[in-house]
Short mmCIF file of N, CA and C and ligand atoms in Angstrom, two decimals:
data_model
loop_
_atom_site.label_atom_id
_atom_site.label_comp_id
_atom_site.label_asym_id
_atom_site.label_seq_id
_atom_site.Cartn_x
_atom_site.Cartn_y
_atom_site.Cartn_z
N MET A 149 -55.26 -173.92 251.62
CA MET A 149 -54.99 -173.07 250.82
C MET A 149 -53.54 -173.09 250.59
N GLU A 150 -52.97 -174.08 250.31
CA GLU A 150 -51.48 -174.12 250.09
C GLU A 150 -51.25 -174.67 248.76
N ASN A 151 -50.93 -173.28 247.75
CA ASN A 151 -50.46 -173.57 246.42
C ASN A 151 -49.45 -172.62 245.99
N ARG A 152 -48.24 -173.08 246.87
CA ARG A 152 -47.29 -172.24 246.46
C ARG A 152 -46.38 -172.39 245.19
N LEU A 153 -46.03 -171.57 244.48
CA LEU A 153 -45.27 -171.61 243.25
C LEU A 153 -43.71 -172.05 243.57
N THR A 154 -43.06 -172.96 242.91
CA THR A 154 -41.60 -172.90 243.12
C THR A 154 -40.89 -171.91 242.31
N GLU A 155 -39.74 -171.61 242.72
CA GLU A 155 -38.83 -170.74 242.18
C GLU A 155 -38.76 -170.83 240.50
N ASN A 156 -38.67 -172.10 240.65
CA ASN A 156 -38.74 -172.56 239.01
C ASN A 156 -40.11 -172.26 238.20
N GLU A 157 -41.04 -172.77 238.92
CA GLU A 157 -42.16 -172.27 237.91
C GLU A 157 -42.55 -170.83 238.00
N THR A 158 -41.96 -170.06 239.01
CA THR A 158 -42.29 -168.46 238.84
C THR A 158 -41.51 -168.10 237.71
N GLU A 159 -40.20 -168.53 237.66
CA GLU A 159 -39.26 -167.76 236.75
C GLU A 159 -39.92 -168.51 235.25
N LYS A 160 -40.16 -169.72 235.15
CA LYS A 160 -40.81 -169.93 233.78
C LYS A 160 -42.10 -169.11 233.25
N LEU A 161 -42.85 -169.01 234.18
CA LEU A 161 -44.28 -168.14 233.92
C LEU A 161 -44.02 -166.80 233.82
N ILE A 162 -42.84 -166.30 234.19
CA ILE A 162 -42.49 -164.84 233.94
C ILE A 162 -41.98 -164.57 232.71
N THR A 163 -41.22 -165.51 232.27
CA THR A 163 -40.28 -165.68 230.89
C THR A 163 -41.24 -165.73 229.98
N ALA A 164 -42.24 -166.77 230.09
CA ALA A 164 -43.36 -166.99 229.36
C ALA A 164 -44.05 -165.80 228.91
N ALA A 165 -44.84 -165.39 230.00
CA ALA A 165 -45.61 -164.26 229.84
C ALA A 165 -45.07 -163.06 229.16
N LEU A 166 -43.79 -162.62 229.28
CA LEU A 166 -43.11 -161.56 228.84
C LEU A 166 -43.09 -161.81 227.04
N GLN A 167 -42.67 -163.11 227.04
CA GLN A 167 -42.29 -163.52 225.39
C GLN A 167 -43.65 -163.71 224.71
N ALA A 168 -44.76 -164.09 225.56
CA ALA A 168 -46.31 -164.17 224.63
C ALA A 168 -46.75 -162.72 224.19
N ARG A 169 -46.12 -161.72 224.76
CA ARG A 169 -46.55 -160.61 224.37
C ARG A 169 -46.13 -160.25 223.02
N GLU A 170 -45.10 -160.88 222.72
CA GLU A 170 -44.55 -160.70 221.24
C GLU A 170 -45.52 -161.16 219.96
N ALA A 171 -46.41 -162.08 220.45
CA ALA A 171 -47.26 -162.69 219.47
C ALA A 171 -48.67 -161.90 219.72
N ALA A 172 -48.91 -160.70 220.40
CA ALA A 172 -50.06 -160.31 220.64
C ALA A 172 -50.35 -159.54 219.04
N TYR A 173 -51.90 -159.55 218.98
CA TYR A 173 -52.18 -158.87 217.90
C TYR A 173 -52.89 -157.72 218.48
N ALA A 174 -52.39 -156.27 218.37
CA ALA A 174 -52.67 -155.30 218.68
C ALA A 174 -52.96 -153.95 218.13
N PRO A 175 -53.22 -154.00 216.91
CA PRO A 175 -53.14 -153.12 215.83
C PRO A 175 -53.86 -151.73 216.26
N TYR A 176 -54.83 -151.86 217.08
CA TYR A 176 -55.74 -150.74 217.39
C TYR A 176 -55.24 -149.83 218.67
N SER A 177 -54.74 -150.62 219.87
CA SER A 177 -54.28 -149.81 221.02
C SER A 177 -52.81 -149.72 220.94
N HIS A 178 -52.21 -150.68 220.21
CA HIS A 178 -50.81 -150.75 220.42
C HIS A 178 -50.48 -151.41 221.82
N TYR A 179 -51.19 -151.80 222.80
CA TYR A 179 -51.18 -152.34 224.00
C TYR A 179 -51.09 -153.70 223.89
N THR A 180 -49.95 -154.19 224.14
CA THR A 180 -49.74 -155.91 224.06
C THR A 180 -49.51 -156.43 225.37
N VAL A 181 -50.28 -157.54 225.46
CA VAL A 181 -50.52 -158.35 226.74
C VAL A 181 -50.26 -159.71 226.53
N GLY A 182 -49.29 -160.28 227.42
CA GLY A 182 -48.82 -161.79 227.33
C GLY A 182 -49.14 -162.42 228.52
N ALA A 183 -49.84 -163.71 228.46
CA ALA A 183 -50.33 -164.36 229.64
C ALA A 183 -49.67 -165.91 229.45
N ALA A 184 -49.34 -166.22 230.55
CA ALA A 184 -48.82 -167.54 230.58
C ALA A 184 -49.39 -168.37 231.91
N LEU A 185 -50.01 -169.49 231.52
CA LEU A 185 -50.96 -170.18 232.57
C LEU A 185 -50.51 -171.71 232.56
N LEU A 186 -50.48 -171.79 233.90
CA LEU A 186 -49.64 -173.18 234.27
C LEU A 186 -50.69 -174.03 234.96
N THR A 187 -50.87 -175.49 234.38
CA THR A 187 -52.03 -176.22 234.88
C THR A 187 -51.45 -177.06 235.99
N LYS A 188 -52.33 -177.72 236.76
CA LYS A 188 -51.60 -178.29 237.86
C LYS A 188 -50.84 -179.62 237.64
N SER A 189 -50.85 -180.01 236.30
CA SER A 189 -50.20 -180.99 236.01
C SER A 189 -48.79 -180.72 235.33
N GLY A 190 -48.65 -179.55 235.31
CA GLY A 190 -47.24 -178.63 234.90
C GLY A 190 -47.35 -178.34 233.71
N GLU A 191 -48.25 -178.28 232.78
CA GLU A 191 -48.42 -177.69 231.26
C GLU A 191 -48.37 -176.25 231.26
N MET A 192 -48.04 -175.68 230.20
CA MET A 192 -48.14 -174.39 230.21
C MET A 192 -48.84 -173.88 228.93
N TYR A 193 -49.79 -172.95 229.03
CA TYR A 193 -50.34 -172.58 227.81
C TYR A 193 -50.16 -171.13 227.95
N CYS A 194 -49.83 -170.38 226.74
CA CYS A 194 -49.63 -169.04 226.39
C CYS A 194 -50.51 -168.33 225.70
N GLY A 195 -50.65 -166.95 225.70
CA GLY A 195 -51.72 -166.33 225.04
C GLY A 195 -51.41 -164.79 224.75
N GLY A 196 -51.74 -164.18 223.79
CA GLY A 196 -51.76 -162.80 223.72
C GLY A 196 -53.21 -162.25 223.47
N ASN A 197 -52.93 -160.71 223.70
CA ASN A 197 -54.70 -160.03 223.42
C ASN A 197 -54.48 -160.31 221.81
N ILE A 198 -55.99 -160.39 221.36
CA ILE A 198 -56.08 -160.49 220.02
C ILE A 198 -57.46 -159.56 219.68
N GLU A 199 -57.02 -158.35 219.23
CA GLU A 199 -57.88 -157.13 218.99
C GLU A 199 -58.65 -157.58 217.74
N ASN A 200 -59.90 -156.44 217.44
CA ASN A 200 -60.70 -156.68 216.46
C ASN A 200 -61.03 -155.33 216.12
N ALA A 201 -61.06 -155.18 214.81
CA ALA A 201 -61.87 -153.66 214.25
C ALA A 201 -63.26 -153.32 215.15
N SER A 202 -64.00 -154.56 215.26
CA SER A 202 -65.07 -154.20 216.01
C SER A 202 -64.56 -154.48 217.51
N TYR A 203 -64.35 -153.55 217.99
CA TYR A 203 -63.35 -153.42 219.19
C TYR A 203 -64.13 -154.40 220.39
N GLY A 204 -65.39 -154.56 220.58
CA GLY A 204 -66.14 -155.44 221.35
C GLY A 204 -65.57 -157.05 221.17
N ALA A 205 -64.98 -157.04 219.87
CA ALA A 205 -64.74 -158.54 219.74
C ALA A 205 -63.44 -158.91 220.17
N THR A 206 -62.69 -157.99 220.91
CA THR A 206 -61.39 -158.17 221.21
C THR A 206 -61.25 -159.41 222.29
N ASN A 207 -60.38 -160.20 222.43
CA ASN A 207 -60.15 -161.18 223.46
C ASN A 207 -58.81 -160.77 224.17
N CYS A 208 -58.98 -160.65 225.41
CA CYS A 208 -57.45 -160.46 226.27
C CYS A 208 -56.86 -161.70 226.53
N ALA A 209 -55.50 -161.33 226.59
CA ALA A 209 -54.26 -162.15 226.63
C ALA A 209 -54.52 -163.53 227.65
N GLU A 210 -55.23 -163.32 228.80
CA GLU A 210 -55.64 -164.22 229.98
C GLU A 210 -56.70 -165.08 229.38
N ARG A 211 -57.61 -164.47 228.73
CA ARG A 211 -58.58 -165.43 228.18
C ARG A 211 -58.24 -166.39 227.12
N THR A 212 -57.16 -165.69 226.30
CA THR A 212 -56.65 -166.64 225.11
C THR A 212 -55.86 -167.92 225.72
N ALA A 213 -55.15 -167.44 226.83
CA ALA A 213 -54.31 -168.49 227.54
C ALA A 213 -55.39 -169.72 227.97
N PHE A 214 -56.48 -169.05 228.60
CA PHE A 214 -57.36 -170.05 229.30
C PHE A 214 -58.29 -170.77 228.33
N PHE A 215 -58.52 -170.13 227.27
CA PHE A 215 -59.54 -170.88 226.29
C PHE A 215 -58.48 -171.94 225.36
N LYS A 216 -57.29 -171.63 224.94
CA LYS A 216 -56.33 -172.54 224.62
C LYS A 216 -56.50 -173.79 225.52
N ALA A 217 -56.32 -173.60 226.78
CA ALA A 217 -56.03 -174.84 227.59
C ALA A 217 -57.31 -175.51 227.85
N VAL A 218 -58.38 -174.87 227.98
CA VAL A 218 -59.71 -175.57 228.25
C VAL A 218 -59.81 -176.22 226.88
N SER A 219 -59.71 -175.77 225.82
CA SER A 219 -60.14 -176.56 224.76
C SER A 219 -59.17 -177.59 224.38
N GLN A 220 -58.09 -177.72 225.14
CA GLN A 220 -57.49 -179.02 225.06
C GLN A 220 -57.82 -180.02 226.19
N GLY A 221 -58.79 -179.59 226.79
CA GLY A 221 -59.12 -180.51 227.80
C GLY A 221 -58.52 -180.27 229.45
N GLU A 222 -57.87 -179.26 229.64
CA GLU A 222 -57.30 -178.83 230.95
C GLU A 222 -58.62 -178.29 231.70
N ARG A 223 -58.44 -178.42 232.76
CA ARG A 223 -59.58 -178.08 233.92
C ARG A 223 -58.77 -177.71 235.22
N LYS A 224 -57.45 -177.80 235.47
CA LYS A 224 -57.25 -177.72 236.87
C LYS A 224 -55.90 -176.59 236.70
N PHE A 225 -56.16 -175.54 237.42
CA PHE A 225 -54.93 -174.59 237.24
C PHE A 225 -54.31 -174.10 238.35
N LYS A 226 -53.04 -173.95 238.27
CA LYS A 226 -52.24 -173.44 239.38
C LYS A 226 -52.03 -171.85 239.37
N ALA A 227 -51.69 -171.43 238.41
CA ALA A 227 -51.07 -169.98 238.37
C ALA A 227 -51.05 -169.39 236.67
N ILE A 228 -51.17 -168.20 236.78
CA ILE A 228 -51.06 -167.43 235.76
C ILE A 228 -50.17 -166.26 235.91
N ALA A 229 -49.31 -165.94 234.75
CA ALA A 229 -48.54 -164.67 234.93
C ALA A 229 -48.86 -163.80 233.58
N ILE A 230 -48.86 -162.52 234.02
CA ILE A 230 -49.42 -161.58 233.12
C ILE A 230 -48.44 -160.14 232.92
N ALA A 231 -48.00 -159.91 231.73
CA ALA A 231 -47.54 -159.05 231.53
C ALA A 231 -47.97 -158.09 230.43
N GLY A 232 -48.19 -156.57 230.44
CA GLY A 232 -48.50 -155.74 229.25
C GLY A 232 -47.73 -154.55 229.38
N GLY A 233 -47.90 -153.98 228.20
CA GLY A 233 -47.06 -152.69 228.15
C GLY A 233 -47.40 -152.10 226.33
N MET A 234 -46.89 -150.87 226.14
CA MET A 234 -46.98 -150.57 224.85
C MET A 234 -46.04 -151.38 223.92
N GLU A 235 -46.75 -151.67 222.79
CA GLU A 235 -45.73 -152.53 221.88
C GLU A 235 -44.49 -151.95 221.55
N GLY A 236 -43.71 -153.00 221.79
CA GLY A 236 -42.26 -152.91 221.39
C GLY A 236 -41.32 -152.20 222.33
N GLN A 237 -42.26 -152.05 223.88
CA GLN A 237 -41.49 -151.47 224.89
C GLN A 237 -41.58 -152.54 226.27
N GLU A 238 -40.74 -152.61 226.89
CA GLU A 238 -40.99 -153.26 228.13
C GLU A 238 -42.01 -152.67 229.03
N PRO A 239 -42.51 -153.55 229.87
CA PRO A 239 -43.65 -152.99 230.64
C PRO A 239 -43.41 -152.00 231.66
N VAL A 240 -43.93 -150.66 231.74
CA VAL A 240 -43.70 -149.76 232.69
C VAL A 240 -44.45 -149.68 233.86
N ASP A 241 -45.40 -150.52 233.95
CA ASP A 241 -46.32 -150.72 234.98
C ASP A 241 -47.06 -152.17 235.46
N TYR A 242 -47.51 -152.33 236.18
CA TYR A 242 -48.16 -153.54 236.56
C TYR A 242 -49.47 -153.82 235.72
N ALA A 243 -50.04 -154.67 234.91
CA ALA A 243 -51.01 -154.69 234.09
C ALA A 243 -52.06 -155.89 234.75
N TYR A 244 -52.99 -155.41 235.32
CA TYR A 244 -53.73 -155.92 236.26
C TYR A 244 -54.82 -156.80 235.24
N PRO A 245 -55.58 -157.91 235.47
CA PRO A 245 -56.36 -158.38 234.65
C PRO A 245 -57.77 -157.54 234.63
N CYS A 246 -58.66 -157.51 233.60
CA CYS A 246 -59.64 -156.96 233.74
C CYS A 246 -60.90 -158.00 234.41
N GLY A 247 -61.94 -157.24 234.32
CA GLY A 247 -62.92 -157.84 235.16
C GLY A 247 -63.58 -159.28 234.45
N ILE A 248 -63.48 -159.03 233.29
CA ILE A 248 -63.93 -160.26 232.42
C ILE A 248 -63.03 -161.27 232.69
N CYS A 249 -61.91 -161.11 232.60
CA CYS A 249 -60.80 -162.07 232.81
C CYS A 249 -60.66 -162.74 234.25
N ARG A 250 -61.07 -161.78 235.15
CA ARG A 250 -60.96 -162.34 236.61
C ARG A 250 -62.11 -163.41 236.62
N GLN A 251 -63.35 -163.20 236.20
CA GLN A 251 -64.50 -164.22 236.12
C GLN A 251 -64.18 -165.28 235.67
N VAL A 252 -63.33 -165.13 234.47
CA VAL A 252 -62.91 -166.54 233.80
C VAL A 252 -62.07 -167.23 234.81
N MET A 253 -61.03 -166.70 235.34
CA MET A 253 -60.17 -167.16 236.34
C MET A 253 -61.23 -167.99 237.40
N GLN A 254 -62.16 -167.08 237.92
CA GLN A 254 -62.81 -167.99 238.87
C GLN A 254 -63.71 -169.15 238.35
N GLU A 255 -64.18 -169.12 237.06
CA GLU A 255 -64.60 -170.38 236.66
C GLU A 255 -63.71 -171.49 236.74
N PHE A 256 -62.39 -171.33 236.56
CA PHE A 256 -61.72 -172.65 236.64
C PHE A 256 -60.33 -172.41 237.47
N GLY A 257 -60.31 -171.41 238.13
CA GLY A 257 -59.18 -171.45 239.45
C GLY A 257 -59.98 -171.50 240.61
N GLU A 258 -59.23 -172.26 241.55
CA GLU A 258 -59.52 -172.14 243.07
C GLU A 258 -59.32 -170.67 243.67
N ALA A 259 -59.65 -170.63 244.96
CA ALA A 259 -59.55 -169.65 245.84
C ALA A 259 -57.99 -169.07 245.79
N ASP A 260 -57.24 -170.17 245.85
CA ASP A 260 -55.70 -169.80 246.19
C ASP A 260 -54.81 -170.06 244.58
N PHE A 261 -55.64 -169.81 243.58
CA PHE A 261 -54.89 -169.83 242.21
C PHE A 261 -53.98 -168.62 242.22
N ARG A 262 -52.88 -168.80 241.77
CA ARG A 262 -52.09 -167.69 241.89
C ARG A 262 -52.08 -166.61 240.51
N ILE A 263 -51.98 -165.55 240.74
CA ILE A 263 -51.75 -164.38 239.72
C ILE A 263 -50.61 -163.59 239.90
N LEU A 264 -49.65 -163.65 238.86
CA LEU A 264 -48.44 -162.99 239.03
C LEU A 264 -48.69 -161.71 237.98
N ILE A 265 -48.38 -160.62 238.61
CA ILE A 265 -48.71 -159.46 237.72
C ILE A 265 -47.10 -159.06 237.49
N VAL A 266 -46.55 -158.82 235.97
CA VAL A 266 -45.24 -158.87 235.78
C VAL A 266 -44.92 -157.66 235.00
N LYS A 267 -43.88 -156.90 235.68
CA LYS A 267 -43.31 -155.83 235.06
C LYS A 267 -41.90 -155.71 234.58
N GLY A 268 -41.30 -156.83 234.90
CA GLY A 268 -39.97 -157.20 234.61
C GLY A 268 -39.57 -158.71 235.17
N LYS A 269 -38.55 -159.03 234.61
CA LYS A 269 -38.09 -160.50 234.89
C LYS A 269 -37.91 -160.56 236.64
N ALA A 270 -37.48 -159.54 237.32
CA ALA A 270 -37.56 -159.86 238.67
C ALA A 270 -38.31 -158.97 239.33
N ASP A 271 -39.46 -158.29 238.62
CA ASP A 271 -40.31 -157.16 239.26
C ASP A 271 -41.88 -157.88 239.17
N TYR A 272 -42.18 -158.54 240.23
CA TYR A 272 -43.56 -158.78 239.69
C TYR A 272 -44.22 -158.84 241.14
N ARG A 273 -45.77 -158.78 241.30
CA ARG A 273 -46.47 -158.91 242.51
C ARG A 273 -47.25 -160.23 242.46
N GLU A 274 -47.38 -160.69 243.46
CA GLU A 274 -48.19 -162.22 243.43
C GLU A 274 -49.44 -162.05 244.17
N TYR A 275 -50.65 -162.49 243.76
CA TYR A 275 -51.82 -162.41 244.67
C TYR A 275 -52.43 -163.96 244.29
N THR A 276 -53.36 -163.99 245.19
CA THR A 276 -54.29 -165.13 245.05
C THR A 276 -55.44 -164.54 244.09
N LEU A 277 -56.43 -165.58 243.57
CA LEU A 277 -57.49 -165.13 243.07
C LEU A 277 -58.56 -164.43 243.94
N GLU A 278 -58.41 -165.24 245.30
CA GLU A 278 -59.69 -164.50 246.07
C GLU A 278 -59.32 -163.09 246.59
N GLN A 279 -58.05 -162.79 246.30
CA GLN A 279 -57.44 -161.24 246.52
C GLN A 279 -58.08 -160.49 245.45
N LEU A 280 -58.01 -160.78 244.48
CA LEU A 280 -58.29 -159.95 243.22
C LEU A 280 -59.78 -160.09 242.92
N LEU A 281 -60.49 -160.98 243.21
CA LEU A 281 -61.98 -161.28 243.04
C LEU A 281 -62.54 -161.84 244.41
N PRO A 282 -62.58 -160.77 245.15
CA PRO A 282 -63.37 -161.48 246.41
C PRO A 282 -64.65 -161.66 246.37
N CYS A 283 -65.32 -162.65 247.12
CA CYS A 283 -66.66 -162.81 247.17
C CYS A 283 -67.42 -163.12 245.47
N GLY A 284 -66.61 -163.63 244.88
CA GLY A 284 -66.72 -163.90 243.42
C GLY A 284 -67.99 -165.06 243.23
N PHE A 285 -68.64 -164.64 241.93
CA PHE A 285 -69.96 -165.41 241.56
C PHE A 285 -69.27 -166.65 240.81
N GLY A 286 -69.73 -167.89 241.36
CA GLY A 286 -69.07 -169.25 240.52
C GLY A 286 -70.24 -170.46 240.53
N GLY A 287 -69.74 -171.43 239.90
CA GLY A 287 -70.82 -172.60 239.98
C GLY A 287 -71.53 -172.98 240.94
N ASN A 288 -70.75 -172.91 242.17
CA ASN A 288 -71.37 -173.48 243.31
C ASN A 288 -72.45 -172.53 243.80
N SER A 289 -72.65 -171.20 243.06
CA SER A 289 -73.85 -170.25 243.52
C SER A 289 -74.75 -170.83 242.82
N ILE A 290 -74.95 -171.50 242.03
CA ILE A 290 -76.17 -171.82 241.07
C ILE A 290 -76.38 -173.17 241.15
N GLN A 291 -75.88 -173.72 242.05
CA GLN A 291 -76.41 -175.52 242.22
C GLN A 291 -77.59 -175.52 243.44
N1 THU B 276 -56.10 -156.19 227.89
C1 THU B 276 -55.86 -157.74 228.08
O1 THU B 276 -55.17 -158.36 227.47
N2 THU B 276 -55.84 -158.24 229.24
C2 THU B 276 -56.41 -157.25 230.43
O2 THU B 276 -56.73 -158.02 231.46
C3 THU B 276 -56.71 -156.05 230.15
C4 THU B 276 -56.84 -155.71 228.69
C5 THU B 276 -56.16 -155.95 226.27
C6 THU B 276 -57.29 -155.82 225.65
C7 THU B 276 -56.78 -154.90 224.63
O3 THU B 276 -56.21 -155.46 223.53
C8 THU B 276 -55.86 -154.10 225.19
O4 THU B 276 -55.40 -154.56 226.39
C9 THU B 276 -56.15 -152.61 225.63
O5 THU B 276 -57.28 -152.88 226.35
#
């Protein structure tokens, strides 16, 4: 379970997650989320939430980042940083990933996959996937 992020990786992920919020499409909730996903090979994929007039078709920022990466052939991931808040404002709270996004992380991340919940450049909380989704259901359960 050794999957520590370097200071440089942490800083890059936080900056990218905060920046990714700017491209979020959230005309209904006006709550914008940015996510920056780091692969084990050092590539970074960013995404924002993409809302829809049919609310259920909305895609969260975390899944946007994962689906971009997986559709480019990426399969091994080290960490994700997530930042959320009202449009045009700095985050005022920590934005934790929803249950569906945690399940997507479970599909592609290992137990020590790191999740950074970002409130500001120097204000974040770090978790492992196992902490945020204990006893998760994964592919090994159906083999
Ligand atoms: N949202 C995310 O992007 N990620 C989450 O983990 C939770 C919620 C988005 C979906 C929706 O566009 C907005 O935040 C309000 O729920």
